[in-house]
DNA sequence: ATAGAATTGGGCTTATATCCCACAAAAAAA
DNA sequence: TTTTTTTGTGGGATATAAGCCCAATTCTAT
């Protein structure tokens, strides 16, 4: 279905097990891994994580990192070191490279669990967002939906009821 | 992986020993020691300490000392001496040369513990900040990222421009 | 209804962080 | 000085988590 368009589309409910493992639906999985097995998990707004093919995400940071490296070598220390430090700190916490394990399961890494606000043995909403896959805490997802797309509210309620 | 970039990147949770020892994650450790085993631990904002390769930190000290020297020569003794004294005092307590012990463990020195606000047998967040490694008290870390994260995109643009 | 696939739970193995104890060195007290 | 106490340091042992593979239940589609 979505494979035809080349866009990640669809909404699924999955449970996170005691070990913070989560099965990514095959439809999404296929497209996610189309460009390679390396993925990037990133913190978006709190209550939501996003999963990107590394090929798509990486250029966003590689550019920054490359420039950071060259600035370092150029010796612009005094003024730039502080900025590099700040940026590096944010890069560290914002994303992480991961890969899917057996049965195309993702383990939500330490440090991302609290941000997502997920407890073991609870449900998550897995949403295709065209270029990436998003993992939502149900409450946050509902809030997002009802604020951005009120007309879909009824459908979701009908589905989950 | 991050070693390829030559930048210290990554976020980890570690616990401090009863004797204020802390194991630095291997990924960070390797890069941190790349230019030598001498490290500098420094007080940044309260709730956070940073660990620098001495080779990178040293120019900062030299710069400050140079400024002190030139101000002294500039003559205005009476007024400046007080400020210089204060600056020198800050330089003294601000940083300390340390080295990693067995199993790449760092001992948080006396005088830095209160500043970091760490108790024995508690958790810290260890963060790669491109040019150094930072040790954060969890509460302070959360406050930091939630205040700086929204500006993240702007900062990248600023640096890459 | 049956077959196939998908989801999820669980066991086992391996790696590693951390707890705990032993020793060494330094400081304090006698 | 000698003794006692405190603090730093190293290394073994244990617990906890990660990774890997298989089993069982659920779901879908023929």
Tab-separated table of C-alpha atoms (C1' of nucleotides) in Angstrom:
chain	number	residue	atom	x	y	z
A	1	UNK	CA	0.000	0.000	0.000
A	2	UNK	CA	2.269	2.737	1.233
A	3	UNK	CA	5.111	0.959	-0.504
A	4	UNK	CA	3.590	2.053	-3.748
A	5	UNK	CA	3.853	5.719	-2.851
A	6	UNK	CA	7.253	5.478	-1.219
A	7	UNK	CA	5.885	7.301	1.798
A	8	UNK	CA	5.629	5.971	5.321
A	9	UNK	CA	1.922	5.952	6.047
A	10	UNK	CA	-0.211	4.198	8.610
A	11	UNK	CA	-1.096	4.096	12.253
A	12	UNK	CA	-0.627	1.116	14.509
A	13	UNK	CA	-0.875	0.253	18.164
A	14	UNK	CA	1.944	-1.780	19.623
A	15	UNK	CA	2.863	-2.727	23.150
A	16	UNK	CA	6.246	-2.143	24.699
A	17	UNK	CA	7.294	-5.185	26.669
A	18	UNK	CA	9.064	-5.376	29.978
A	19	UNK	CA	12.413	-4.892	28.252
A	20	UNK	CA	11.314	-1.860	26.309
A	21	UNK	CA	11.104	-3.793	23.054
A	22	UNK	CA	8.701	-2.713	20.389
A	23	UNK	CA	7.838	-4.445	17.101
A	24	UNK	CA	7.771	-2.153	14.088
A	25	UNK	CA	4.975	-3.109	11.646
A	26	UNK	CA	6.268	-4.738	8.454
A	27	UNK	CA	4.714	-2.121	6.181
A	28	UNK	CA	6.711	0.630	7.822
A	29	UNK	CA	9.706	-1.537	8.378
A	30	UNK	CA	10.244	-2.284	4.738
A	31	UNK	CA	10.475	1.343	3.764
A	32	UNK	CA	12.453	2.328	6.828
A	33	UNK	CA	15.166	-0.146	5.978
A	34	UNK	CA	15.095	0.449	2.232
A	35	UNK	CA	18.260	2.535	2.332
A	36	UNK	CA	20.116	0.513	4.943
A	37	UNK	CA	19.813	-1.053	8.369
A	38	UNK	CA	21.138	1.932	10.269
A	39	UNK	CA	18.415	4.030	11.841
A	40	UNK	CA	18.399	7.177	13.922
A	41	UNK	CA	16.089	7.608	16.870
A	42	UNK	CA	15.477	11.228	17.790
A	43	UNK	CA	13.693	13.246	20.455
A	44	UNK	CA	11.035	15.486	19.020
A	45	UNK	CA	8.476	17.031	21.293
A	46	UNK	CA	8.168	15.333	24.639
A	47	UNK	CA	5.903	12.304	24.472
A	48	UNK	CA	7.100	11.443	20.980
A	49	UNK	CA	10.171	9.862	19.403
A	50	UNK	CA	10.927	9.613	15.710
A	51	UNK	CA	12.745	6.926	13.747
A	52	UNK	CA	14.640	7.884	10.604
A	53	UNK	CA	16.607	6.039	7.998
A	54	UNK	CA	20.152	7.090	8.768
A	55	UNK	CA	20.570	8.051	5.137
A	56	UNK	CA	17.947	10.766	5.538
A	57	UNK	CA	18.772	12.007	8.984
A	58	UNK	CA	22.514	11.922	8.914
A	59	UNK	CA	23.100	14.757	6.458
A	60	UNK	CA	21.307	17.011	8.900
A	61	UNK	CA	23.995	16.498	11.485
A	62	UNK	CA	26.938	15.533	9.347
A	63	UNK	CA	27.060	19.006	7.935
A	64	UNK	CA	27.140	20.499	11.377
A	65	UNK	CA	29.715	18.044	12.624
A	66	UNK	CA	31.957	18.576	9.670
A	67	UNK	CA	31.899	22.302	10.152
A	68	UNK	CA	32.472	21.888	13.855
A	69	UNK	CA	35.518	19.774	13.114
A	70	UNK	CA	36.959	22.224	10.640
A	71	UNK	CA	36.405	25.140	12.976
A	72	UNK	CA	38.259	23.251	15.635
A	73	UNK	CA	41.218	22.672	13.385
A	74	UNK	CA	41.145	26.254	12.203
A	75	UNK	CA	41.945	27.242	15.752
A	76	UNK	CA	39.092	29.617	16.407
A	77	UNK	CA	39.196	28.452	19.965
A	78	UNK	CA	38.329	31.199	22.320
A	79	UNK	CA	35.006	32.175	20.842
A	80	UNK	CA	33.977	28.927	19.266
A	81	UNK	CA	34.780	26.336	21.884
A	82	UNK	CA	31.815	27.404	23.945
A	83	UNK	CA	29.488	27.060	20.996
A	84	UNK	CA	30.915	23.701	20.019
A	85	UNK	CA	30.422	22.492	23.549
A	86	UNK	CA	26.828	23.608	23.610
A	87	UNK	CA	25.989	22.162	20.237
A	88	UNK	CA	27.756	18.906	20.969
A	89	UNK	CA	25.824	18.561	24.179
A	90	UNK	CA	22.546	18.894	22.351
A	91	UNK	CA	23.627	16.528	19.591
A	92	UNK	CA	24.437	13.959	22.236
A	93	UNK	CA	21.064	13.991	23.809
A	94	UNK	CA	18.902	14.528	20.788
A	95	UNK	CA	19.546	11.465	18.691
A	96	UNK	CA	21.152	8.051	18.714
A	97	UNK	CA	21.999	5.503	16.063
A	98	UNK	CA	20.102	2.252	16.493
A	99	UNK	CA	19.209	-0.835	14.519
A	100	UNK	CA	16.269	-3.180	14.568
A	101	UNK	CA	16.762	-6.525	16.276
A	102	UNK	CA	15.145	-9.851	15.522
A	103	UNK	CA	11.491	-9.739	14.394
A	104	UNK	CA	12.168	-6.122	13.449
A	105	UNK	CA	11.975	-5.041	17.042
A	106	UNK	CA	13.344	-1.792	18.342
A	107	UNK	CA	14.581	-1.425	21.884
A	108	UNK	CA	13.908	2.074	23.138
A	109	UNK	CA	17.283	3.154	24.493
A	110	UNK	CA	17.902	4.357	27.987
A	111	UNK	CA	17.551	8.115	28.089
A	112	UNK	CA	14.806	8.073	25.500
A	113	UNK	CA	12.359	6.207	27.668
A	114	UNK	CA	11.751	9.007	30.116
A	115	UNK	CA	11.466	11.510	27.293
A	116	UNK	CA	8.831	9.401	25.604
A	117	UNK	CA	7.254	8.792	28.962
A	118	UNK	CA	6.794	5.089	28.438
A	119	UNK	CA	6.441	2.402	31.076
A	120	UNK	CA	7.121	-1.296	30.545
A	121	UNK	CA	4.157	-3.347	29.371
A	122	UNK	CA	2.179	-0.401	28.049
A	123	UNK	CA	0.898	0.580	24.630
A	124	UNK	CA	2.350	3.008	22.113
A	125	UNK	CA	1.003	4.440	18.897
A	126	UNK	CA	3.254	3.901	15.903
A	127	UNK	CA	2.606	6.436	13.181
A	128	UNK	CA	4.005	6.741	9.701
A	129	UNK	CA	4.925	10.369	9.050
A	130	UNK	CA	5.828	10.161	5.372
A	131	UNK	CA	9.606	10.485	5.810
A	132	UNK	CA	9.945	8.901	9.231
A	133	UNK	CA	8.131	6.788	11.790
A	134	UNK	CA	6.928	8.317	15.007
A	135	UNK	CA	6.380	6.637	18.354
A	136	UNK	CA	3.774	8.342	20.474
A	137	UNK	CA	2.613	7.980	23.976
A	138	UNK	CA	-1.154	7.518	23.575
A	139	UNK	CA	-2.036	10.551	25.674
A	140	UNK	CA	0.319	12.813	23.754
A	141	UNK	CA	-0.913	11.378	20.477
A	142	UNK	CA	-4.498	12.111	21.343
A	143	UNK	CA	-3.603	15.628	22.351
A	144	UNK	CA	-1.778	16.120	19.078
A	145	UNK	CA	-4.595	14.748	17.002
A	146	UNK	CA	-7.305	16.678	18.720
A	147	UNK	CA	-5.428	19.929	18.449
A	148	UNK	CA	-4.238	19.552	14.880
A	149	UNK	CA	-6.890	17.500	13.246
A	150	UNK	CA	-10.169	17.735	15.100
A	151	UNK	CA	-12.022	16.050	12.296
A	152	UNK	CA	-10.114	12.832	12.831
A	153	UNK	CA	-10.892	12.678	16.480
A	154	UNK	CA	-14.044	10.692	15.960
A	155	UNK	CA	-12.300	8.087	13.880
A	156	UNK	CA	-9.612	7.448	16.453
A	157	UNK	CA	-12.126	7.170	19.240
A	158	UNK	CA	-14.135	4.731	17.196
A	159	UNK	CA	-11.064	2.642	16.530
A	160	UNK	CA	-9.808	2.491	20.079
A	161	UNK	CA	-13.192	2.109	21.746
B	1	UNK	CA	31.177	5.179	15.362
B	2	UNK	CA	31.307	8.603	16.914
B	3	UNK	CA	35.029	8.009	17.080
B	4	UNK	CA	35.027	8.487	13.341
B	5	UNK	CA	34.040	12.111	13.714
B	6	UNK	CA	36.637	12.909	16.337
B	7	UNK	CA	33.957	14.552	18.439
B	8	UNK	CA	32.808	13.452	21.853
B	9	UNK	CA	29.157	12.482	21.430
B	10	UNK	CA	26.786	10.370	23.479
B	11	UNK	CA	24.720	10.366	26.633
B	12	UNK	CA	25.090	7.863	29.449
B	13	UNK	CA	23.852	7.304	32.967
B	14	UNK	CA	26.413	6.246	35.548
B	15	UNK	CA	26.388	5.987	39.306
B	16	UNK	CA	28.928	7.498	41.632
B	17	UNK	CA	30.572	5.168	44.068
B	18	UNK	CA	30.574	5.607	47.821
B	19	UNK	CA	34.082	7.018	47.367
B	20	UNK	CA	33.008	9.396	44.619
B	21	UNK	CA	34.356	7.280	41.795
B	22	UNK	CA	32.709	7.292	38.415
B	23	UNK	CA	33.389	5.028	35.433
B	24	UNK	CA	33.709	6.917	32.147
B	25	UNK	CA	32.071	5.022	29.257
B	26	UNK	CA	34.619	3.449	26.880
B	27	UNK	CA	33.304	5.318	23.839
B	28	UNK	CA	34.045	8.666	25.420
B	29	UNK	CA	37.127	7.501	27.207
B	30	UNK	CA	38.965	6.556	24.062
B	31	UNK	CA	38.611	9.976	22.503
B	32	UNK	CA	39.145	11.819	25.735
B	33	UNK	CA	42.552	10.244	26.179
B	34	UNK	CA	43.548	10.469	22.531
B	35	UNK	CA	45.839	13.446	23.106
B	36	UNK	CA	47.258	12.252	26.401
B	37	UNK	CA	46.310	10.991	29.825
B	38	UNK	CA	46.282	14.386	31.481
B	39	UNK	CA	42.767	15.710	31.928
B	40	UNK	CA	41.337	18.858	33.431
B	41	UNK	CA	38.186	18.869	35.491
B	42	UNK	CA	36.479	22.236	35.594
B	43	UNK	CA	33.542	23.931	37.245
B	44	UNK	CA	31.072	25.249	34.735
B	45	UNK	CA	27.619	26.160	35.882
B	46	UNK	CA	26.621	24.706	39.208
B	47	UNK	CA	25.275	21.174	38.911
B	48	UNK	CA	27.753	20.396	36.158
B	49	UNK	CA	31.442	19.584	35.844
B	50	UNK	CA	33.362	19.233	32.621
B	51	UNK	CA	36.301	17.006	31.750
B	52	UNK	CA	38.782	18.273	29.170
B	53	UNK	CA	41.818	16.888	27.495
B	54	UNK	CA	44.547	19.061	28.963
B	55	UNK	CA	45.715	19.894	25.460
B	56	UNK	CA	42.435	21.633	24.703
B	57	UNK	CA	41.935	23.292	28.038
B	58	UNK	CA	45.421	24.689	28.414
B	59	UNK	CA	45.043	27.515	25.879
B	60	UNK	CA	42.144	28.859	27.897
B	61	UNK	CA	44.300	29.152	30.988
B	62	UNK	CA	47.143	30.624	29.030
B	63	UNK	CA	44.811	33.204	27.577
B	64	UNK	CA	43.567	34.250	30.971
B	65	UNK	CA	47.035	34.430	32.408
B	66	UNK	CA	48.222	36.492	29.518
B	67	UNK	CA	45.450	38.956	30.119
B	68	UNK	CA	46.370	39.142	33.767
B	69	UNK	CA	49.958	39.825	32.844
B	70	UNK	CA	49.186	42.574	30.401
B	71	UNK	CA	46.840	44.273	32.809
B	72	UNK	CA	49.513	44.255	35.440
B	73	UNK	CA	51.981	45.896	33.111
B	74	UNK	CA	49.415	48.458	32.067
B	75	UNK	CA	50.055	50.154	35.340
B	76	UNK	CA	46.796	50.874	37.108
B	77	UNK	CA	47.893	48.795	40.003
B	78	UNK	CA	45.862	50.026	42.858
B	79	UNK	CA	42.537	49.514	41.189
B	80	UNK	CA	43.344	46.383	39.243
B	81	UNK	CA	45.152	44.364	41.808
B	82	UNK	CA	41.978	43.560	43.609
B	83	UNK	CA	40.338	42.269	40.462
B	84	UNK	CA	43.389	40.295	39.465
B	85	UNK	CA	43.506	38.717	42.859
B	86	UNK	CA	39.925	37.670	42.475
B	87	UNK	CA	40.521	36.342	38.983
B	88	UNK	CA	43.532	34.401	40.122
B	89	UNK	CA	41.576	32.926	42.959
B	90	UNK	CA	38.872	31.809	40.572
B	91	UNK	CA	41.412	30.290	38.227
B	92	UNK	CA	42.765	28.304	41.121
B	93	UNK	CA	39.525	26.753	42.229
B	94	UNK	CA	37.978	26.562	38.828
B	95	UNK	CA	39.944	23.681	37.474
B	96	UNK	CA	42.165	20.842	38.547
B	97	UNK	CA	44.366	18.384	36.713
B	98	UNK	CA	43.221	14.798	37.103
B	99	UNK	CA	43.747	11.426	35.488
B	100	UNK	CA	41.619	8.362	35.096
B	101	UNK	CA	42.375	5.476	37.420
B	102	UNK	CA	41.916	1.753	36.885
B	103	UNK	CA	38.898	0.759	34.744
B	104	UNK	CA	38.848	4.313	33.470
B	105	UNK	CA	37.378	5.593	36.674
B	106	UNK	CA	37.415	9.229	37.636
B	107	UNK	CA	37.520	10.351	41.233
B	108	UNK	CA	35.509	13.528	41.643
B	109	UNK	CA	37.890	15.635	43.709
B	110	UNK	CA	37.035	17.206	47.003
B	111	UNK	CA	35.790	20.721	46.382
B	112	UNK	CA	34.126	19.703	43.160
B	113	UNK	CA	31.640	17.415	44.808
B	114	UNK	CA	29.608	20.116	46.482
B	115	UNK	CA	29.678	22.213	43.326
B	116	UNK	CA	28.315	19.311	41.331
B	117	UNK	CA	25.931	18.569	44.128
B	118	UNK	CA	26.559	14.843	44.119
B	119	UNK	CA	26.035	12.400	46.950
B	120	UNK	CA	27.706	9.011	47.216
B	121	UNK	CA	25.854	6.138	45.553
B	122	UNK	CA	23.726	8.345	43.307
B	123	UNK	CA	23.338	8.680	39.558
B	124	UNK	CA	24.934	11.167	37.187
B	125	UNK	CA	24.410	11.868	33.513
B	126	UNK	CA	27.594	11.688	31.457
B	127	UNK	CA	27.334	13.712	28.257
B	128	UNK	CA	29.689	14.099	25.324
B	129	UNK	CA	29.914	17.794	24.426
B	130	UNK	CA	32.015	17.608	21.267
B	131	UNK	CA	35.205	19.008	22.802
B	132	UNK	CA	34.782	17.754	26.354
B	133	UNK	CA	32.786	15.404	28.556
B	134	UNK	CA	30.286	16.818	30.984
B	135	UNK	CA	29.044	15.366	34.257
B	136	UNK	CA	25.567	16.500	35.176
B	137	UNK	CA	23.380	16.115	38.156
B	138	UNK	CA	20.192	14.641	36.661
B	139	UNK	CA	17.934	17.488	37.769
B	140	UNK	CA	20.257	20.132	36.367
B	141	UNK	CA	20.601	18.185	33.137
B	142	UNK	CA	16.881	18.003	32.577
B	143	UNK	CA	16.556	21.703	33.240
B	144	UNK	CA	19.352	22.427	30.785
B	145	UNK	CA	18.005	20.441	27.867
B	146	UNK	CA	14.464	21.603	28.265
B	147	UNK	CA	15.628	25.197	28.182
B	148	UNK	CA	18.123	24.850	25.332
B	149	UNK	CA	16.441	22.264	23.165
B	150	UNK	CA	13.899	24.598	21.572
B	151	UNK	CA	16.732	26.775	20.288
B	152	UNK	CA	18.566	23.831	18.901
B	153	UNK	CA	17.711	24.442	15.282
B	154	UNK	CA	18.702	28.084	15.500
B	155	UNK	CA	22.044	27.169	17.003
B	156	UNK	CA	22.832	24.757	14.214
B	157	UNK	CA	22.001	27.415	11.690
B	158	UNK	CA	24.161	29.927	13.520
B	159	UNK	CA	27.150	27.657	13.532
B	160	UNK	CA	26.820	26.362	10.011
B	161	UNK	CA	26.218	29.770	8.525
C	1	DA	C1'	-11.164	-24.241	8.912
C	2	DT	C1'	-6.572	-24.217	7.793
C	3	DA	C1'	-2.171	-22.163	6.730
C	4	DG	C1'	0.805	-18.676	7.044
C	5	DA	C1'	2.539	-14.638	9.032
C	6	DA	C1'	2.988	-11.413	12.793
C	7	DT	C1'	3.215	-10.116	17.576
C	8	DT	C1'	4.680	-10.861	21.970
C	9	DG	C1'	6.533	-13.365	25.825
C	10	DG	C1'	10.280	-16.056	27.753
C	11	DG	C1'	14.723	-18.573	28.328
C	12	DC	C1'	19.540	-18.558	27.755
C	13	DT	C1'	24.068	-16.528	26.946
C	14	DT	C1'	27.241	-12.773	27.074
C	15	DA	C1'	28.797	-8.366	28.328
C	16	DT	C1'	29.329	-4.835	31.658
C	17	DA	C1'	28.187	-1.767	35.525
C	18	DT	C1'	28.321	-1.722	40.266
C	19	DC	C1'	28.766	-3.507	44.872
C	20	DC	C1'	31.952	-5.008	48.172
C	21	DC	C1'	36.213	-6.192	50.299
C	22	DA	C1'	41.309	-5.928	50.719
C	23	DC	C1'	45.202	-3.313	50.696
C	24	DA	C1'	48.099	1.048	50.460
C	25	DA	C1'	48.923	5.678	51.516
C	26	DA	C1'	48.226	9.633	54.003
C	27	DA	C1'	46.592	12.151	57.891
C	28	DA	C1'	45.479	12.577	62.669
C	29	DA	C1'	45.953	11.327	67.326
C	30	DA	C1'	48.436	9.502	71.159
D	1	DT	C1'	57.744	7.725	66.848
D	2	DT	C1'	53.885	4.544	67.074
D	3	DT	C1'	49.168	3.752	66.611
D	4	DT	C1'	44.706	4.628	64.844
D	5	DT	C1'	41.615	6.500	61.579
D	6	DT	C1'	40.445	8.229	57.239
D	7	DT	C1'	40.840	8.418	52.284
D	8	DG	C1'	42.406	6.672	47.753
D	9	DT	C1'	43.103	2.560	44.708
D	10	DG	C1'	42.817	-2.011	42.710
D	11	DG	C1'	40.457	-6.184	41.630
D	12	DG	C1'	37.140	-10.055	42.302
D	13	DA	C1'	32.241	-11.243	42.541
D	14	DT	C1'	27.423	-10.380	41.745
D	15	DA	C1'	23.556	-8.449	39.718
D	16	DT	C1'	21.528	-6.283	35.895
D	17	DA	C1'	20.812	-5.407	31.194
D	18	DA	C1'	21.669	-6.353	26.227
D	19	DG	C1'	21.576	-9.576	22.440
D	20	DC	C1'	20.020	-13.757	20.324
D	21	DC	C1'	17.037	-17.453	19.355
D	22	DC	C1'	12.815	-20.093	19.962
D	23	DA	C1'	7.803	-20.915	21.440
D	24	DA	C1'	3.081	-19.695	21.816
D	25	DT	C1'	-0.774	-17.063	20.865
D	26	DT	C1'	-3.139	-13.992	17.917
D	27	DC	C1'	-4.509	-12.273	13.521
D	28	DT	C1'	-5.299	-12.386	8.446
D	29	DA	C1'	-6.337	-14.370	4.294
D	30	DT	C1'	-7.180	-17.861	1.458
